[in-house]
XYZ file of C-alpha atoms in Angstrom:
585
model
C 75.757 0.852 -25.654
C 77.980 1.154 -22.794
C 76.836 3.444 -19.758
C 73.355 4.065 -21.765
C 72.221 0.710 -20.987
C 71.712 1.950 -17.570
C 69.296 4.640 -18.930
C 66.986 1.913 -20.548
C 67.484 -0.522 -17.759
C 66.260 2.437 -15.122
C 63.359 3.020 -17.377
C 62.362 -0.379 -17.273
C 62.382 -0.349 -13.323
C 60.118 2.820 -13.589
C 57.886 1.040 -16.031
C 57.316 -2.097 -14.076
C 56.683 0.341 -11.081
C 54.051 2.150 -12.974
C 56.044 5.477 -12.705
C 56.216 5.837 -16.899
C 54.722 3.913 -19.582
C 57.552 2.831 -22.020
C 57.057 3.546 -25.686
C 58.819 0.671 -27.160
C 59.280 1.974 -30.884
C 60.899 5.111 -30.056
C 63.599 3.346 -27.458
C 64.072 0.811 -30.069
C 64.850 3.413 -32.695
C 66.958 5.531 -29.788
C 68.864 2.127 -28.583
C 69.524 1.453 -32.449
C 71.179 5.028 -32.819
C 73.598 4.450 -29.690
C 74.400 0.826 -30.658
C 75.570 1.613 -34.063
C 79.071 1.003 -34.580
C 80.922 4.488 -35.771
C 82.501 4.004 -39.138
C 86.026 3.989 -40.030
C 87.823 4.889 -43.259
C 89.348 2.254 -45.225
C 92.593 1.687 -46.390
C 94.302 1.134 -42.815
C 94.504 -0.810 -39.643
C 95.092 1.116 -36.675
C 97.331 -0.218 -34.237
C 95.410 -1.042 -31.044
C 96.086 1.700 -28.372
C 96.037 0.199 -24.912
C 96.699 3.654 -23.094
C 94.419 5.869 -24.458
C 91.082 6.892 -23.015
C 88.575 6.214 -25.730
C 85.053 7.814 -25.653
C 82.068 5.554 -25.058
C 81.281 3.742 -28.429
C 84.510 4.672 -30.162
C 86.173 1.446 -30.493
C 85.207 -1.053 -33.125
C 85.549 -4.739 -32.769
C 84.790 -5.441 -36.290
C 88.149 -7.127 -37.934
C 89.524 -4.884 -40.663
C 91.352 -6.284 -43.579
C 92.919 -2.876 -44.361
C 96.527 -2.892 -45.844
C 99.210 -2.082 -42.995
C 102.236 -0.050 -43.516
C 105.759 -1.529 -43.641
C 107.033 -0.622 -39.943
C 110.650 -0.325 -41.399
C 109.686 2.340 -43.703
C 109.630 5.369 -41.780
C 107.621 7.878 -43.991
C 104.774 4.966 -44.343
C 104.778 4.414 -40.366
C 104.527 8.567 -40.157
C 101.737 8.563 -42.667
C 100.063 5.766 -40.700
C 100.217 7.413 -37.432
C 99.010 10.701 -39.200
C 95.978 8.756 -40.199
C 95.339 7.423 -36.960
C 95.191 10.661 -35.239
C 93.073 11.910 -38.118
C 90.765 8.879 -37.461
C 90.615 9.117 -33.681
C 89.830 12.865 -33.873
C 87.066 12.123 -36.432
C 85.734 9.369 -34.161
C 85.612 11.376 -31.103
C 83.476 14.188 -33.004
C 81.496 11.682 -34.225
C 80.968 10.169 -30.887
C 80.219 13.835 -29.411
C 77.815 14.443 -31.820
C 75.986 11.329 -31.125
C 76.138 12.326 -27.656
C 74.937 15.621 -28.147
C 71.878 14.288 -30.397
C 70.864 11.532 -28.026
C 71.042 13.281 -24.648
C 68.169 15.777 -25.801
C 66.313 12.959 -27.559
C 66.609 10.750 -24.579
C 65.111 13.415 -21.830
C 62.486 14.011 -24.054
C 61.564 10.516 -24.514
C 61.962 9.719 -20.749
C 59.216 13.277 -20.296
C 56.935 11.887 -22.849
C 56.501 8.512 -21.207
C 56.070 10.073 -17.568
C 52.673 11.208 -16.320
C 53.795 14.917 -16.232
C 51.877 17.331 -18.088
C 53.114 18.438 -21.550
C 55.615 21.165 -21.421
C 52.927 23.146 -23.900
C 50.758 23.226 -20.461
C 53.981 25.037 -19.077
C 53.710 27.818 -21.983
C 50.143 28.290 -21.796
C 50.147 29.047 -18.237
C 53.241 30.952 -18.102
C 51.684 34.299 -17.260
C 50.095 32.771 -14.064
C 53.106 30.741 -12.953
C 55.231 33.712 -13.080
C 53.338 35.195 -10.345
C 53.949 32.409 -8.060
C 55.965 33.355 -4.939
C 59.881 32.494 -4.984
C 59.131 29.961 -1.741
C 56.292 28.395 -3.433
C 58.529 27.796 -6.647
C 61.112 26.316 -4.416
C 58.664 24.054 -2.694
C 57.462 22.929 -6.035
C 60.862 22.042 -7.400
C 61.630 20.082 -4.325
C 58.591 17.306 -4.781
C 59.998 16.339 -8.061
C 62.384 14.049 -6.183
C 61.303 11.273 -4.251
C 63.727 10.041 -1.891
C 62.304 6.480 -2.536
C 62.786 7.176 -6.164
C 66.426 8.478 -5.649
C 67.258 5.540 -3.323
C 66.276 3.038 -5.915
C 67.948 4.846 -8.823
C 71.196 4.795 -6.404
C 70.987 1.100 -5.670
C 70.469 0.250 -9.199
C 73.260 2.123 -10.316
C 75.570 0.299 -7.667
C 74.206 -3.275 -9.020
C 74.694 -1.953 -12.751
C 78.594 -0.723 -11.697
C 79.465 -4.017 -9.980
C 78.246 -6.199 -12.616
C 79.144 -4.114 -15.465
C 82.111 -6.193 -16.501
C 80.416 -9.785 -15.772
C 77.145 -8.718 -17.980
C 76.405 -7.559 -21.433
C 73.753 -5.318 -20.101
C 72.929 -4.126 -23.839
C 71.757 -7.728 -24.514
C 69.355 -7.248 -21.544
C 68.128 -3.901 -22.940
C 67.110 -5.229 -26.486
C 65.369 -8.375 -24.632
C 63.592 -5.920 -22.461
C 62.556 -3.706 -25.385
C 61.523 -7.068 -27.273
C 59.314 -7.889 -24.557
C 57.509 -4.734 -23.893
C 57.032 -3.997 -27.572
C 55.449 -7.846 -27.714
C 53.216 -6.701 -24.458
C 51.984 -3.573 -26.088
C 51.235 -4.857 -29.439
C 49.064 -7.520 -27.872
C 47.366 -4.995 -25.888
C 46.635 -2.951 -29.019
C 45.589 -5.868 -31.115
C 43.209 -6.937 -28.164
C 41.702 -3.438 -28.134
C 40.881 -3.294 -31.524
C 39.074 -6.762 -31.387
C 37.037 -5.490 -28.219
C 33.167 -5.414 -28.954
C 31.246 -2.338 -29.674
C 29.274 -1.515 -26.677
C 25.489 -1.255 -26.830
C 23.597 1.842 -27.293
C 19.975 2.736 -25.755
C 17.513 3.969 -27.796
C 16.661 7.926 -28.401
C 13.623 7.364 -26.489
C 15.634 6.921 -23.236
C 14.242 3.103 -22.695
C 16.559 0.831 -21.109
C 20.209 1.555 -21.137
C 21.020 5.564 -20.983
C 22.745 7.171 -24.260
C 25.969 7.208 -22.460
C 25.704 4.088 -20.337
C 28.120 1.767 -21.937
C 29.814 -1.269 -20.134
C 33.490 -0.223 -19.123
C 34.105 -3.045 -16.693
C 35.126 -5.524 -19.291
C 38.551 -6.987 -18.797
C 39.990 -6.604 -22.124
C 41.236 -3.244 -23.215
C 38.968 -1.091 -24.595
C 39.024 0.516 -28.045
C 39.709 4.194 -28.454
C 36.415 4.679 -30.399
C 34.333 3.315 -27.526
C 35.798 5.949 -24.998
C 35.390 8.857 -27.605
C 31.717 7.747 -28.402
C 30.945 7.383 -24.670
C 32.307 10.801 -24.198
C 30.504 12.453 -27.130
C 27.041 10.613 -26.171
C 27.647 11.933 -22.493
C 27.938 15.323 -23.430
C 24.868 15.189 -25.805
C 22.736 13.662 -23.365
C 23.716 16.427 -20.593
C 23.136 19.349 -23.024
C 19.276 18.548 -22.821
C 19.168 18.872 -18.876
C 17.742 22.190 -17.287
C 17.204 22.718 -13.764
C 14.199 25.146 -12.963
C 13.731 27.159 -10.002
C 10.014 27.694 -8.877
C 9.527 31.690 -9.140
C 6.057 31.848 -7.273
C 5.786 33.389 -3.791
C 8.902 34.230 -1.608
C 11.709 31.609 -0.391
C 11.663 30.655 2.920
C 15.204 30.807 3.894
C 18.625 32.127 2.952
C 20.960 30.072 0.715
C 24.892 29.909 1.993
C 26.805 28.096 -1.162
C 30.375 27.502 0.453
C 33.151 27.089 -2.637
C 36.009 25.492 -0.948
C 39.362 25.496 -3.105
C 41.450 22.286 -2.687
C 39.318 20.078 -0.653
C 38.589 16.484 -1.674
C 37.733 13.332 0.374
C 41.244 12.408 -0.416
C 42.559 15.521 1.338
C 39.945 14.839 4.346
C 41.572 11.701 4.583
C 45.241 13.082 4.573
C 44.053 15.719 7.047
C 42.224 13.196 9.278
C 38.901 14.970 9.127
C 36.552 12.303 8.014
C 34.494 12.543 11.592
C 34.735 16.158 11.466
C 31.572 18.006 13.113
C 31.376 20.181 9.949
C 30.628 16.828 7.823
C 28.168 15.406 10.496
C 26.221 18.641 10.098
C 25.359 17.513 6.667
C 21.530 16.704 6.285
C 22.141 15.483 2.547
C 25.635 13.695 1.455
C 26.577 13.114 -1.926
C 29.051 10.190 -1.830
C 29.864 10.277 -5.351
C 29.839 14.058 -6.224
C 32.258 14.774 -9.131
C 33.560 18.499 -9.507
C 34.192 17.669 -13.400
C 37.565 20.036 -13.281
C 40.576 20.389 -11.249
C 41.327 23.932 -11.601
C 39.670 26.764 -9.721
C 38.316 29.070 -12.884
C 36.333 26.243 -14.430
C 35.129 24.435 -11.354
C 33.447 27.569 -10.405
C 32.369 28.320 -13.783
C 30.674 24.752 -13.584
C 29.206 25.777 -10.453
C 27.894 29.120 -12.055
C 26.362 26.620 -14.984
C 24.463 24.669 -12.484
C 21.083 25.204 -13.999
C 22.211 22.727 -17.188
C 23.688 19.519 -17.339
C 27.531 19.106 -17.413
C 29.141 21.001 -20.318
C 32.470 20.649 -22.212
C 34.873 22.942 -20.550
C 35.082 25.149 -23.598
C 31.531 25.660 -23.722
C 32.030 27.367 -20.297
C 33.513 30.351 -21.790
C 30.959 31.045 -24.542
C 27.433 32.168 -24.556
C 25.146 29.702 -22.874
C 21.413 29.622 -22.543
C 20.213 31.905 -19.708
C 18.561 28.982 -17.611
C 22.167 27.829 -17.175
C 23.442 30.678 -14.739
C 22.715 29.448 -11.058
C 22.781 32.731 -9.607
C 20.745 34.467 -11.956
C 18.135 31.692 -11.679
C 18.327 32.073 -7.847
C 17.815 35.868 -8.311
C 14.434 35.126 -10.268
C 13.596 32.661 -7.630
C 13.281 35.677 -5.075
C 17.045 35.635 -3.645
C 19.348 38.205 -3.541
C 22.531 37.014 -4.905
C 26.067 38.138 -3.341
C 29.469 36.722 -3.964
C 32.140 37.080 -1.249
C 35.802 36.276 -1.586
C 38.575 35.764 1.173
C 40.945 36.796 -1.505
C 41.472 39.500 -4.026
C 40.407 37.434 -6.794
C 43.167 38.714 -9.121
C 45.184 35.521 -10.001
C 44.350 34.120 -13.352
C 41.241 36.639 -13.766
C 39.424 34.635 -11.341
C 37.167 37.608 -9.890
C 36.436 38.637 -13.435
C 35.323 35.230 -14.451
C 33.137 35.563 -11.420
C 31.354 38.743 -12.715
C 30.927 37.630 -16.259
C 29.410 34.120 -15.403
C 27.214 35.166 -12.271
C 25.812 38.683 -13.487
C 25.948 40.053 -10.075
C 28.214 42.642 -8.095
C 31.106 40.946 -6.575
C 31.858 42.098 -2.570
C 35.281 41.928 -0.961
C 36.063 41.722 2.684
C 37.059 45.693 2.552
C 33.570 46.285 0.948
C 31.676 44.793 4.083
C 30.741 47.190 6.989
C 33.839 46.977 9.008
C 35.351 44.825 6.469
C 38.460 47.037 6.789
C 39.042 45.088 10.763
C 38.779 41.630 9.369
C 42.365 40.030 10.260
C 44.469 38.405 7.449
C 44.978 34.663 8.203
C 47.770 33.529 5.960
C 49.723 34.802 2.438
C 48.318 33.100 -0.933
C 50.956 31.259 -2.733
C 51.344 34.662 -4.903
C 52.158 36.729 -1.926
C 48.661 38.414 -1.669
C 47.219 38.427 1.692
C 43.994 36.033 2.834
C 41.379 37.324 5.255
C 40.299 34.985 8.076
C 37.525 32.887 7.155
C 35.100 32.999 10.273
C 35.728 36.709 10.766
C 34.891 37.713 7.278
C 31.815 35.117 7.520
C 30.451 36.458 10.426
C 30.955 39.933 9.339
C 28.502 39.298 6.460
C 26.046 37.479 8.586
C 25.704 40.220 11.014
C 25.317 42.626 8.412
C 22.587 40.726 6.567
C 20.876 38.965 9.529
C 18.643 41.575 10.368
C 17.205 41.904 6.847
C 13.982 40.734 5.163
C 15.749 40.025 1.764
C 16.375 36.173 1.331
C 20.235 36.069 0.237
C 21.995 33.681 -1.627
C 25.833 33.768 -0.955
C 28.401 32.306 -2.857
C 31.278 32.277 -0.673
C 34.782 31.254 -1.866
C 37.649 30.528 0.194
C 41.530 29.539 -1.015
C 42.693 29.049 2.665
C 43.732 25.455 1.717
C 45.358 26.392 -1.776
C 48.619 24.967 -2.118
C 51.677 27.212 -1.484
C 49.817 29.315 1.241
C 51.966 30.709 3.989
C 51.084 30.734 7.387
C 52.996 32.859 9.826
C 54.181 31.578 13.000
C 54.056 28.016 11.631
C 57.686 26.377 11.469
C 57.234 24.736 8.339
C 57.273 26.701 5.083
C 55.990 23.660 3.190
C 52.318 23.839 2.124
C 51.931 20.309 2.432
C 52.994 20.132 6.233
C 50.716 23.023 7.041
C 47.724 21.682 4.760
C 46.329 19.587 7.966
C 46.416 22.515 10.383
C 45.022 24.680 7.918
C 42.160 22.301 7.058
C 41.615 22.176 10.665
C 41.190 25.574 11.203
C 39.163 26.219 8.180
C 36.859 23.216 9.418
C 36.579 24.927 12.963
C 36.076 28.103 11.311
C 32.894 26.706 9.292
C 31.445 24.747 12.120
C 31.440 28.207 14.488
C 29.507 29.973 11.434
C 27.183 27.127 11.160
C 26.397 27.369 14.855
C 26.188 31.118 14.535
C 23.337 30.415 12.011
C 21.762 27.835 14.067
C 21.613 30.106 17.238
C 20.104 33.041 14.995
C 16.993 31.047 14.392
C 16.838 32.452 10.713
C 15.934 29.510 8.259
C 19.192 28.693 6.429
C 20.014 26.363 3.631
C 24.050 25.915 3.622
C 25.538 23.814 0.479
C 29.149 22.811 0.783
C 30.733 22.215 -3.027
C 34.397 22.379 -2.852
C 36.082 23.403 -6.293
C 38.336 20.398 -6.345
C 40.951 18.446 -4.185
C 44.455 19.609 -3.551
C 45.913 16.708 -4.508
C 48.113 16.485 -1.235
C 49.325 13.114 -1.511
C 49.535 13.157 -5.470
C 48.161 10.191 -7.667
C 48.466 8.724 -11.294
C 51.909 10.037 -11.630
C 51.058 13.681 -10.263
C 53.282 15.073 -7.833
C 51.679 16.559 -4.770
C 50.018 19.816 -5.514
C 49.790 19.057 -9.412
C 46.188 18.931 -10.547
C 46.711 18.843 -14.436
C 45.027 15.205 -14.679
C 41.532 15.694 -13.037
C 41.622 12.271 -11.259
C 39.264 11.052 -9.041
C 41.656 11.889 -6.198
C 41.101 15.285 -7.095
C 37.644 15.849 -8.497
C 36.117 13.695 -5.914
C 34.704 16.090 -3.385
C 32.689 16.181 -0.261
C 29.158 17.817 -1.272
C 26.469 18.153 0.752
C 23.322 20.045 2.215
C 22.729 21.136 5.500
C 19.431 22.795 6.649
C 19.069 25.032 9.732
C 15.754 26.491 11.472
C 13.654 25.274 9.066
C 11.020 23.732 11.367
C 10.857 20.715 13.831
C 10.024 17.983 11.347
C 13.453 19.078 9.266
C 15.577 18.479 12.398
C 16.941 15.099 12.417
C 16.802 12.963 15.639
C 19.936 12.362 17.727
C 21.977 9.545 15.806
C 19.798 9.586 12.681
C 21.783 9.698 9.684
C 21.767 11.822 6.495
C 19.852 11.358 3.630
C 22.770 9.803 1.226
C 22.817 10.193 -2.642
C 25.179 7.069 -3.500
C 25.117 7.686 -7.279
C 27.540 9.764 -9.149
C 26.459 13.433 -9.460
C 27.358 16.666 -10.175
C 26.264 20.541 -9.817
C 22.469 19.964 -11.500
C 21.967 17.117 -9.044
C 23.381 19.085 -5.898
C 20.924 22.286 -6.585
C 17.866 19.880 -7.652
C 17.624 19.380 -3.714
C 17.899 22.889 -3.293
C 15.233 23.761 -5.939
C 12.663 21.012 -4.307
C 13.091 23.218 -0.745
C 12.505 26.309 -2.750
C 9.455 24.703 -4.115
C 8.349 22.820 -1.184
C 9.418 24.982 1.770
C 9.759 23.648 5.082
C 7.897 20.638 4.489
C 10.128 19.561 1.773
C 12.918 19.630 4.140
C 11.558 16.581 5.981
C 13.911 13.381 5.993
C 11.155 11.353 4.142
C 10.795 13.793 1.451
C 14.670 14.799 1.056
C 15.308 10.856 0.644
C 12.408 10.829 -2.203
C 14.335 13.480 -3.965
C 17.842 11.978 -3.510
C 16.297 8.509 -5.209
C 14.876 10.756 -7.856
C 18.138 12.357 -9.001
C 19.188 10.808 -12.189
C 22.813 9.334 -12.097
C 25.401 10.205 -14.615
C 28.596 9.437 -15.988
C 31.885 10.341 -14.055
C 33.886 12.535 -16.771
C 36.048 15.177 -15.668
C 38.256 17.368 -17.665
C 40.638 20.255 -18.194
C 41.475 22.116 -21.515
C 44.040 19.461 -22.360
C 43.242 16.299 -20.620
C 40.119 14.255 -19.633
C 39.313 11.209 -17.251
C 36.655 8.941 -17.481
C 35.843 6.418 -14.437
C 33.284 4.002 -14.013
C 33.641 0.126 -13.000
C 36.671 1.007 -10.764
C 38.640 1.841 -13.613
C 40.145 5.503 -14.660
C 40.642 6.433 -18.176
C 43.149 9.171 -19.059
C 42.972 11.099 -22.541
C 45.820 13.977 -23.319
C 45.137 16.177 -25.946
C 46.280 14.719 -29.362
C 46.619 11.394 -27.998
C 44.695 8.006 -27.393
C 43.247 6.570 -24.116
C 45.360 4.642 -21.578
C 44.164 3.188 -18.420
C 45.433 4.992 -15.165
C 46.694 2.754 -12.201
C 45.182 3.423 -8.658
């Protein structure tokens, strides 16, 4: 096996570190290919060549009983030398052919065992990726190189080099593959023998239809998770949120849709105690955005009138009751959409138009909108407007009117790859913290302006997804192909302004906290209760009763090729066309 043993030993280390998941069968086949001795033609016995640098794998240690020509016969000796040269050429070509086959197989196998998304994702998203700026592409490429991993590989290479003449590494490779194979086989058998989880009855008594236990210590069978997800979506299809339509709403509604902000990102940026979060009167501790990309996440927000749907269903026809902004319009609000970007990337603005059914405003369409300053450049080079300047311009243009407005404001100021003029670092990971601090300060200033206006207003904070600033579960920083909890666990909540003395929290009084897992329908159920009950429904006791009445849901998140189920402190990942595997945290 020669130097190829280093390849397998390196993967053993990565497997033990949780970076990759070793596939024993495929590795055994590859090891067999690399260890198989290259054949030699019969009828001769080549003399040993001491001063020849042989390619790895050419020398055969098997004894040969072939005829050796008489060394005193010049003709026979010449024929033997000619045969040996031909054999060496043949063996050299065989070795090169084997290497040409082994290298791509080894690379494909290592990629398959890693947590990186399938290469098909690159092909599917190529039209979007090609719009990335050159700086952003270079930054993304640099993230695949971990200094710690490079140092560990270098140390392993030194150990292998020093011990290569004292240890037969190929034996350790075969032993390691055998042990990993036995471990994987034992886990598979345990999964097959795992008991079937209980299912609640159709009337809804006892256990919820999708509330199966995922807390078992033994590995779960694939059929359990598949059944869990199927029943979850079937149950969610029956949920419909209805907004009251009698009378006029007593408040304006501002929905702040923030791209790339999760609880994990907030911890990274040191914003857990930010004044913006303390403004929230209702806090959803376990809010699941259910998606890790902007398009599907905003579509889920705009479908908040119904329960959580399979992602593919978001792009087709949906019942009229599912569309949030249309429901708000029937409830007496004038719907508005506002972006701090042009919305051209990946057809984002067009998706909003189709799913919302209302006209799209941009910063340039506002009175004085052309004077809103550009704060930074997006990952595709397009301009991003200053959040506070844009929001305050919109507020000043609408605050004097009598019409109650429901504004959906979308900002991508925290998106990966954004470039901020004047900052020394061009890494968007380095600039995330100052960008997050500025966005929180801008939002806080906006809320202070709303409060000072005296106009009754309900503000909903609902990020699209996290930015994966620190990376997780085998994903590099900024990569969100796997909708893990670090990406979809986002800070959501409701803040109330000028709804009367009873709605104002006393100094030091904590907000109402929703502890159970929840998503968009639960969030806007609070808004629907305020629309129905008016200022009286904003009292903390009433809000607490509403929060307790919200039904918990299961934690299921997905993209078009991946799905994550989370429960009982465990997370399970399913890739398109493959089974489930548990994610390490």
